[in-house]
PDB file of C-alpha atoms in Angstrom:
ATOM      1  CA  UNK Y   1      44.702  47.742-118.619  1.00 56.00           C
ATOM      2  CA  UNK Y   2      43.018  50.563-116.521  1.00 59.00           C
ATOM      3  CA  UNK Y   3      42.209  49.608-112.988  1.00 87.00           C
ATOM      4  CA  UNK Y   4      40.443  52.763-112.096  1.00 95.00           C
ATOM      5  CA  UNK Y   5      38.319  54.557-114.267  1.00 96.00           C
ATOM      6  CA  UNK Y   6      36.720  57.930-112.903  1.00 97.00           C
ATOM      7  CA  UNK Y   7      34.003  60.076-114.542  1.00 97.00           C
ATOM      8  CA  UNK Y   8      33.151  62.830-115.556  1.00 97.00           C
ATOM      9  CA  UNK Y   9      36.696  63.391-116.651  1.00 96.00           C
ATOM     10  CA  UNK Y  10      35.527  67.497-115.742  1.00 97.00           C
ATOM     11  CA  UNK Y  11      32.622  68.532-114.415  1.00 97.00           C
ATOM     12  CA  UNK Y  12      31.001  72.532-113.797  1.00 97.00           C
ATOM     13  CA  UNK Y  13      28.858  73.285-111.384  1.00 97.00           C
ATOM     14  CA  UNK Y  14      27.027  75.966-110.315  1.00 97.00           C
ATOM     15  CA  UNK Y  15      27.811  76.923-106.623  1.00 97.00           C
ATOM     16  CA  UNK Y  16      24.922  75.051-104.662  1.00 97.00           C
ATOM     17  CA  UNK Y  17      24.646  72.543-107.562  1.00 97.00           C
ATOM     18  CA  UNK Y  18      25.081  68.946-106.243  1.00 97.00           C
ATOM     19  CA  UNK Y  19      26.555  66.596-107.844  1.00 97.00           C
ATOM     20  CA  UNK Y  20      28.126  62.740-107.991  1.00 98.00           C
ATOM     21  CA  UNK Y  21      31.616  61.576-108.834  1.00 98.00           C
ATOM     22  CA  UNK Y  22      32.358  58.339-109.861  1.00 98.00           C
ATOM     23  CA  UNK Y  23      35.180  55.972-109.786  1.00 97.00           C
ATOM     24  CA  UNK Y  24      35.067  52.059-110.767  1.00 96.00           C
ATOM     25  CA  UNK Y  25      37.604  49.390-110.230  1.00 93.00           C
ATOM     26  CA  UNK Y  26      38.365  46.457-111.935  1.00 90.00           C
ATOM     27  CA  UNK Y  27      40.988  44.812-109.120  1.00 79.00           C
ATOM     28  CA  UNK Y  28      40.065  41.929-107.245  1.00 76.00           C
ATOM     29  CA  UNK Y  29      40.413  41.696-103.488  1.00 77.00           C
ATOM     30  CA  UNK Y  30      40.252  44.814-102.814  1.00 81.00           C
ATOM     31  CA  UNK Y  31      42.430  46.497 -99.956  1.00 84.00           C
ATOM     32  CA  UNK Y  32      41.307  49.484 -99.845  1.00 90.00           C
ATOM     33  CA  UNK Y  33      40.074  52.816-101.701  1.00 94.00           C
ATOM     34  CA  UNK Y  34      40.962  56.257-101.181  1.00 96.00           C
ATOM     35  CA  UNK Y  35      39.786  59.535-102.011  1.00 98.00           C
ATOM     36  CA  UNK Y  36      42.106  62.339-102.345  1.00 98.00           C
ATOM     37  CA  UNK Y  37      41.919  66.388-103.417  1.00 98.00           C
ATOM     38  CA  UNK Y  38      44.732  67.888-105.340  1.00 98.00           C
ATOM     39  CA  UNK Y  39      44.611  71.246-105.962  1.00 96.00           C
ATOM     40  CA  UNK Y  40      46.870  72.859-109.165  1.00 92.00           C
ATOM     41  CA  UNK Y  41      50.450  72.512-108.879  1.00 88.00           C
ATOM     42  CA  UNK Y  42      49.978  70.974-105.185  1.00 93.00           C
ATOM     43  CA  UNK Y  43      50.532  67.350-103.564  1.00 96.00           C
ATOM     44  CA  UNK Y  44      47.140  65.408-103.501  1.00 97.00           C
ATOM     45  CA  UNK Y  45      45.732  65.394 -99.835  1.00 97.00           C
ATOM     46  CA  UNK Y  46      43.799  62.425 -98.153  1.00 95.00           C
ATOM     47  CA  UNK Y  47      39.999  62.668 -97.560  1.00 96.00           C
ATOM     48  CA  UNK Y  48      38.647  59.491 -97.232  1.00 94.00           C
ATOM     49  CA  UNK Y  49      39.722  55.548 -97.391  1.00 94.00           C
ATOM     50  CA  UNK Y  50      37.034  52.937 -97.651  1.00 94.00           C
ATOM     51  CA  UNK Y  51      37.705  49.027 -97.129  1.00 90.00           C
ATOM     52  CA  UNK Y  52      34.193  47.194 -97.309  1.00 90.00           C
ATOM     53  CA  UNK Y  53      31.187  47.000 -99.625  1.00 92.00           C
ATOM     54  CA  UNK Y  54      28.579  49.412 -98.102  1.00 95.00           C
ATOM     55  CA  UNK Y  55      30.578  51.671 -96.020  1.00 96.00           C
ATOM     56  CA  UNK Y  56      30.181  55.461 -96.244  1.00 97.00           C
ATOM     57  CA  UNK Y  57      32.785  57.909 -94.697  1.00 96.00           C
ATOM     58  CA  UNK Y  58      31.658  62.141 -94.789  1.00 97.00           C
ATOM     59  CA  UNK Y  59      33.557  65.276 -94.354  1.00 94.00           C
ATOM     60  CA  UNK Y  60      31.474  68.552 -94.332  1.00 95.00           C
ATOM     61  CA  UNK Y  61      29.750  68.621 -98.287  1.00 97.00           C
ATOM     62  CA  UNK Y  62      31.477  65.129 -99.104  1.00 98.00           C
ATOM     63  CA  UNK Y  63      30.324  61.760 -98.689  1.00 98.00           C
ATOM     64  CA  UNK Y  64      32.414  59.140-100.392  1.00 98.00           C
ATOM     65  CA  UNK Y  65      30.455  55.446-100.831  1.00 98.00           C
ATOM     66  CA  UNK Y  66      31.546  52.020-101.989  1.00 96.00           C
ATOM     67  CA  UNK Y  67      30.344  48.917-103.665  1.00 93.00           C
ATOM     68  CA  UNK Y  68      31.803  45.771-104.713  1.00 88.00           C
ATOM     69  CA  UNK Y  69      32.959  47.422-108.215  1.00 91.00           C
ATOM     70  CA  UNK Y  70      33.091  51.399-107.630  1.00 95.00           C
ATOM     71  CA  UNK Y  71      32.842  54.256-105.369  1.00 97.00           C
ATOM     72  CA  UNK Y  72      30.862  57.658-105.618  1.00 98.00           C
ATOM     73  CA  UNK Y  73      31.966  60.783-104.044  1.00 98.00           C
ATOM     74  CA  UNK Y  74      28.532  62.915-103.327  1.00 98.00           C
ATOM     75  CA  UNK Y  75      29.323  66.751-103.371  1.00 98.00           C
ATOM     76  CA  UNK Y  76      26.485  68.278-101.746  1.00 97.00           C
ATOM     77  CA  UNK Y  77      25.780  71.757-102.243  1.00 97.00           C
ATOM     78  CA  UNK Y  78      29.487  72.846-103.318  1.00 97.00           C
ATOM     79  CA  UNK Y  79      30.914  76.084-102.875  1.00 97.00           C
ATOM     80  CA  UNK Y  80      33.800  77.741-105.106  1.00 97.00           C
ATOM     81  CA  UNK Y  81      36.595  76.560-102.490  1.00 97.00           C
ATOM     82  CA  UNK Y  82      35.244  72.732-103.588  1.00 97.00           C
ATOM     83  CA  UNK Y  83      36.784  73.556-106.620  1.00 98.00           C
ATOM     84  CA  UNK Y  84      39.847  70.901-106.964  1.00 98.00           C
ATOM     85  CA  UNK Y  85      40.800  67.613-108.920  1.00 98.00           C
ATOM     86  CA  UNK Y  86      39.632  64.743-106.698  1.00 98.00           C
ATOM     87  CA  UNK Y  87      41.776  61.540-107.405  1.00 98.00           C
ATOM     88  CA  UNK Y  88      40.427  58.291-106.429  1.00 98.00           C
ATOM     89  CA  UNK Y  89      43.032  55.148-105.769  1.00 96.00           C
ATOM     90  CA  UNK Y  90      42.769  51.790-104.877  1.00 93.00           C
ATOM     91  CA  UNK Y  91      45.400  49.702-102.687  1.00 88.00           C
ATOM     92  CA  UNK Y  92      46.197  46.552-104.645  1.00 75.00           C
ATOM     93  CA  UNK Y  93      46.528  43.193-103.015  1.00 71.00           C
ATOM     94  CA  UNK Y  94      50.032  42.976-102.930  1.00 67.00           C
ATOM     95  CA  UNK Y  95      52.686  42.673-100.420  1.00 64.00           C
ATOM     96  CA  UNK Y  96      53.471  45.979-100.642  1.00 73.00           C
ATOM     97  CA  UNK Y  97      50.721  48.806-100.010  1.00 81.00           C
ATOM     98  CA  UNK Y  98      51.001  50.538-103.504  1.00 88.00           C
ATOM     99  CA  UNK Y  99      47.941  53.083-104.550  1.00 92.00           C
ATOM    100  CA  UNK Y 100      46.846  53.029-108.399  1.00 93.00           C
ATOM    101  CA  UNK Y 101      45.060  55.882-109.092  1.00 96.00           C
ATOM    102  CA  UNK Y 102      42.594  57.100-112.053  1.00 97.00           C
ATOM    103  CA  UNK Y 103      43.095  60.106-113.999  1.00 97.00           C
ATOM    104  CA  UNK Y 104      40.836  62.263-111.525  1.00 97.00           C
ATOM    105  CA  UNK Y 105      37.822  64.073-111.511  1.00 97.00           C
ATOM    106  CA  UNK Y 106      38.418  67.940-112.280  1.00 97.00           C
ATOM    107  CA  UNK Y 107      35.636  70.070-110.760  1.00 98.00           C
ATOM    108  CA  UNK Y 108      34.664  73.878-111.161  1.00 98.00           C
ATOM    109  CA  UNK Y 109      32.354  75.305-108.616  1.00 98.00           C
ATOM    110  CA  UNK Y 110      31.002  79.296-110.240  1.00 97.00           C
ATOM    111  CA  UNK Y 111      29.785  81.052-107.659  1.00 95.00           C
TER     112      UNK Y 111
ATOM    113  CA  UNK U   1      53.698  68.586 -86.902  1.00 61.00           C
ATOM    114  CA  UNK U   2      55.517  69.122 -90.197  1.00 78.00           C
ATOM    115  CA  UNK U   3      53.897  67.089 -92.963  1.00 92.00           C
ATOM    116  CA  UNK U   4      56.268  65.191 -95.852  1.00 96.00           C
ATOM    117  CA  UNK U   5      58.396  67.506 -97.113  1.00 97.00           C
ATOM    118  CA  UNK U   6      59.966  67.414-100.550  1.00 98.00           C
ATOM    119  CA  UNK U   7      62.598  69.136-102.209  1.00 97.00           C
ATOM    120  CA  UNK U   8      63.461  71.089-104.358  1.00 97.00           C
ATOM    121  CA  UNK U   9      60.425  72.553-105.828  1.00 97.00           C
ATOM    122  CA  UNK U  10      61.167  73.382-108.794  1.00 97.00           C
ATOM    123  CA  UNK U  11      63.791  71.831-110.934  1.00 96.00           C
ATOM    124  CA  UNK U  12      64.650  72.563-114.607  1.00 98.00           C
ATOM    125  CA  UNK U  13      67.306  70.100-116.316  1.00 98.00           C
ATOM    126  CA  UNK U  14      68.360  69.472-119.788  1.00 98.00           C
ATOM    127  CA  UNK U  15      68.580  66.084-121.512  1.00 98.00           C
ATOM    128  CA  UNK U  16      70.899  63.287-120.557  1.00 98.00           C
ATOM    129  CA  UNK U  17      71.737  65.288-117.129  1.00 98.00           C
ATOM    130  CA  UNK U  18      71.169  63.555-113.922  1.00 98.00           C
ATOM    131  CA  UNK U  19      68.799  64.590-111.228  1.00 98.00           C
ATOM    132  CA  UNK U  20      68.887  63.711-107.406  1.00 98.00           C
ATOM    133  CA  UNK U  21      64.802  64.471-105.547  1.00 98.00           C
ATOM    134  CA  UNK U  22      64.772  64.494-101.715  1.00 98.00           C
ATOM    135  CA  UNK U  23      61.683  63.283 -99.228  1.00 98.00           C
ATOM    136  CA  UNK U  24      61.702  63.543 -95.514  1.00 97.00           C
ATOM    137  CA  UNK U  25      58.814  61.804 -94.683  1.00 96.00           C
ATOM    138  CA  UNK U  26      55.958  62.712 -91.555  1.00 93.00           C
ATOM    139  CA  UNK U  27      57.917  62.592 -87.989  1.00 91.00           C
ATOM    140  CA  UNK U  28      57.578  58.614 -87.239  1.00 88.00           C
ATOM    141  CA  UNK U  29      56.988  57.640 -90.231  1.00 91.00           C
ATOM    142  CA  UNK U  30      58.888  54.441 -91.827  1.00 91.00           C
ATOM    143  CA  UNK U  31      57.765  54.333 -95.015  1.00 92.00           C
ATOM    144  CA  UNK U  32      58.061  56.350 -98.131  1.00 95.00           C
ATOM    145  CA  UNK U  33      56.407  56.162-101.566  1.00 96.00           C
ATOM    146  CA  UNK U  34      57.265  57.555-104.912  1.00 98.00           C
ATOM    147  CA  UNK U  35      55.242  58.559-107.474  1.00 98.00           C
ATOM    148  CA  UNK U  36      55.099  60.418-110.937  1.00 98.00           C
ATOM    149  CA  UNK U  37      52.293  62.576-112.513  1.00 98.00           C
ATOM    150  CA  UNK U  38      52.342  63.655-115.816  1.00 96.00           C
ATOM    151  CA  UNK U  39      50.051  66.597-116.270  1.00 92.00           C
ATOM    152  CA  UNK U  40      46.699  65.542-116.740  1.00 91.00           C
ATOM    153  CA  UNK U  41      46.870  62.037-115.288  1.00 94.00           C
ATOM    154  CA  UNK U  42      46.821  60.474-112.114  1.00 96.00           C
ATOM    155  CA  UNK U  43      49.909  59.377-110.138  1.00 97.00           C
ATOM    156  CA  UNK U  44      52.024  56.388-110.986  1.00 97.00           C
ATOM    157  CA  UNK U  45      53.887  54.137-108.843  1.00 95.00           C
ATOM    158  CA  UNK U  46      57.740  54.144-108.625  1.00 97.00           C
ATOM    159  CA  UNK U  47      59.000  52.733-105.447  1.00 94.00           C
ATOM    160  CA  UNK U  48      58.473  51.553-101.987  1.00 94.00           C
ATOM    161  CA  UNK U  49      61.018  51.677 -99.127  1.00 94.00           C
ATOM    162  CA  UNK U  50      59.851  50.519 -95.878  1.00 90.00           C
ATOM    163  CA  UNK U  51      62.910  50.635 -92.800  1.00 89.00           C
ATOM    164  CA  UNK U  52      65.383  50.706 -95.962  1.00 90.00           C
ATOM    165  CA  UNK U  53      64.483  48.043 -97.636  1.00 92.00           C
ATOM    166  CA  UNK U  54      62.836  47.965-101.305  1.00 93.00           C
ATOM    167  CA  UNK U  55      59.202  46.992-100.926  1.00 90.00           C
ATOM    168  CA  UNK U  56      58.357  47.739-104.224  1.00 90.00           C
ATOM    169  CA  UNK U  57      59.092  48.635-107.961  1.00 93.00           C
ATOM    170  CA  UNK U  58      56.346  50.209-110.390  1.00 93.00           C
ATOM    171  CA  UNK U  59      57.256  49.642-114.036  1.00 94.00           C
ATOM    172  CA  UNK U  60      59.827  52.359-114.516  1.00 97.00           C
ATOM    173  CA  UNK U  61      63.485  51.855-116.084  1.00 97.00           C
ATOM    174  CA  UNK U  62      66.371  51.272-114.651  1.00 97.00           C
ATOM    175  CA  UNK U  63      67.091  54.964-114.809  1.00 98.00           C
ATOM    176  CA  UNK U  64      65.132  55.369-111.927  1.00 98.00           C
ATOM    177  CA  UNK U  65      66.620  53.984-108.638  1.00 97.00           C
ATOM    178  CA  UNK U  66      65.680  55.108-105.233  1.00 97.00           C
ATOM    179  CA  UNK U  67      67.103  54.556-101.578  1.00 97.00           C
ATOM    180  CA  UNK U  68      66.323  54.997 -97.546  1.00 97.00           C
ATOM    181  CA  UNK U  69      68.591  56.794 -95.501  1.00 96.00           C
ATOM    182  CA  UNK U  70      68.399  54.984 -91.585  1.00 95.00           C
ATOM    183  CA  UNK U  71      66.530  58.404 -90.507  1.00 94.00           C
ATOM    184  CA  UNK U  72      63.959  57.367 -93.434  1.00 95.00           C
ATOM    185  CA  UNK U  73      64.495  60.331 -95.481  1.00 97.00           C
ATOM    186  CA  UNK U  74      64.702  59.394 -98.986  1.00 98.00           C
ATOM    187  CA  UNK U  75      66.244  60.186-101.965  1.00 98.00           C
ATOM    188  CA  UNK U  76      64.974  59.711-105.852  1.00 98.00           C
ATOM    189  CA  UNK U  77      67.577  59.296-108.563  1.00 98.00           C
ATOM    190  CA  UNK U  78      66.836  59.694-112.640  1.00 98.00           C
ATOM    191  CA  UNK U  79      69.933  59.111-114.941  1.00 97.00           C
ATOM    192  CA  UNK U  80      70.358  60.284-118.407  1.00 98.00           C
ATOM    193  CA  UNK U  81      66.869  62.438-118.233  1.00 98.00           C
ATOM    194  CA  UNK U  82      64.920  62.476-121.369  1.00 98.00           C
ATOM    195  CA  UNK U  83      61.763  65.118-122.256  1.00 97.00           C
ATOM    196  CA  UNK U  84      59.048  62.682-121.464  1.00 97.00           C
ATOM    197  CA  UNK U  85      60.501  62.655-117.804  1.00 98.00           C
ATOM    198  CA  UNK U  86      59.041  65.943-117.220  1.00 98.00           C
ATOM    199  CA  UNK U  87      56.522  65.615-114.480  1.00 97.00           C
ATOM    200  CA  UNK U  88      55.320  66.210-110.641  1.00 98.00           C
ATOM    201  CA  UNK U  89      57.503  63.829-108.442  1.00 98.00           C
ATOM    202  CA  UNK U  90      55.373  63.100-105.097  1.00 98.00           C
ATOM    203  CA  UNK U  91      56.430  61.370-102.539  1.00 98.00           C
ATOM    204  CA  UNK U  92      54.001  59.926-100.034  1.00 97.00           C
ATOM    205  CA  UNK U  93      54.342  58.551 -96.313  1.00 95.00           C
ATOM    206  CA  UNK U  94      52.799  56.231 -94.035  1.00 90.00           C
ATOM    207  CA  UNK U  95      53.467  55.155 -90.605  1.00 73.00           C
ATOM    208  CA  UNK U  96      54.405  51.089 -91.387  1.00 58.00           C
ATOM    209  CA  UNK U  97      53.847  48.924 -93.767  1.00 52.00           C
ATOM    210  CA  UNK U  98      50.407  47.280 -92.209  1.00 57.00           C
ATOM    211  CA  UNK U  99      46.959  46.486 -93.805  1.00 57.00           C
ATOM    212  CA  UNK U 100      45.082  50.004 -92.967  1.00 66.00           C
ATOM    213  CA  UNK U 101      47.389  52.794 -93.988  1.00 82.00           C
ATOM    214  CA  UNK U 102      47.300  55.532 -95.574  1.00 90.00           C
ATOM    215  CA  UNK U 103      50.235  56.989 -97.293  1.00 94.00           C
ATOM    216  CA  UNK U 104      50.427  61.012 -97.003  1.00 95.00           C
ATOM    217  CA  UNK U 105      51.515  63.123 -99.686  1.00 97.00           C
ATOM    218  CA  UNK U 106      54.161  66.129 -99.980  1.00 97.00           C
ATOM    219  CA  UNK U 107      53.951  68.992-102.146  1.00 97.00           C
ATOM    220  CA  UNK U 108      56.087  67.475-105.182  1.00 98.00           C
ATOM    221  CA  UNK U 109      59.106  68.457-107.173  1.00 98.00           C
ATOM    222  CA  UNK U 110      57.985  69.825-110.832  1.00 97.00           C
ATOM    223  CA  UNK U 111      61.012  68.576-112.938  1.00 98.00           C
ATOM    224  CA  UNK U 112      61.057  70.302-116.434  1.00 97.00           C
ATOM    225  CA  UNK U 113      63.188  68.475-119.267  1.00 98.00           C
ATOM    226  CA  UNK U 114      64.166  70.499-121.664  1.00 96.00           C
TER     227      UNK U 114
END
């Protein structure tokens, strides 16, 4: 059973073109959510972690937002170098502090 | 300050052969994750060490095994190595094993299986 779902599986955009990623969870006491960009044949790197319903974290064109049951990371007027797979995970509520992640948003900025 | 650091790179192995992945993790740093990505999916849990100790197992066979060296480097062990073990091996650090962390993520090892 999936515990994160993000969608659009792909997504093109035309450089300028903003746009909304989104990423729902099913787990239940949530610990915390995390955003991260991997680009082709690379490690995924951290952007943002969320722990609490309503809380909004932003890092020049990204804003990443959570609810109770998903999260949206905003592009706002993307350029090419946006162009990445952005991987959203959540922190179950275990003892130990393991991520599960979704299959990933893949984004193509054309100039 | 060096990030996690993973290697090799690039590692090409045939079937039944056994394969040894190395992690030094962010200066500091006392825990290290594993993970596996098949292409086109998200990472999957393996293990957890925190200050040597197991933490955590994902649901992986007992092909996979894992330890913590006492400078918290780590190592990643596959036995017997079969096609569908062909992936991205990441391995991801954090500074303890508290409530607000956020593990950090090398580069990877792409194993091929062939």
């Amino acid at each position: 059973e999936d515990q994160v779902t993000q969608s659009p599986e792909a997504l093109r955009l035309q450089e300028g073109e903003s746009s909304s990623l989104n990423c729902s969870y099913t787990v239940s006491g949530l610990r915390g959510l995390f955003w991260y960009r991997q680009d082709p044949g690379k490690g995924p790197e951290f952007l943002f972690t969320l722990y609490s319903a309503g809380e909004e974290k932003e890092k020049e064109r990204l804003k990443a937002t959570l609810t109770k049951k998903e999260s949206f990371l905003h592009i706002t007027a993307p350029k090419p170098e946006d162009s990445a797979t952005y991987l959203c995970a959540v922190q179950e509520p275990y003892g130990n502090n393991r991520l599960a992640f979704g299959k990933g948003n893949q984004v193509v900025v054309i100039p | 300050d060096a990030g996690v650091t993973q290697s090799p790179t690039h590692l090409i192995k045939t079937r039944g052969q056994h394969v040894t992945l190395r992690c030094s993790p962010i200066s500091g740093h006392k825990s290290v994750s594993w993970y596996q990505q098949v292409l086109g999916q998200g990472p999957q849990f393996i293990f957890q060490y925190y200050e040597k100790e197991e933490r955590g197992r994902g649901n992986f066979p007992d092909r996979f095994s894992a330890r913590q060296f006492p400078n918290y480097s780590s190592e990643l062990n596959v036995n017997a190595l079969l096609l569908g073990d062909s992936a991205l091996y990441l391995c991801a650090s954090e500074g303890s094993s508290g409530f607000k962390n956020i593990q950090y993520f090398g580069a990877g090892t792409r194993l091929s299986v062939l």
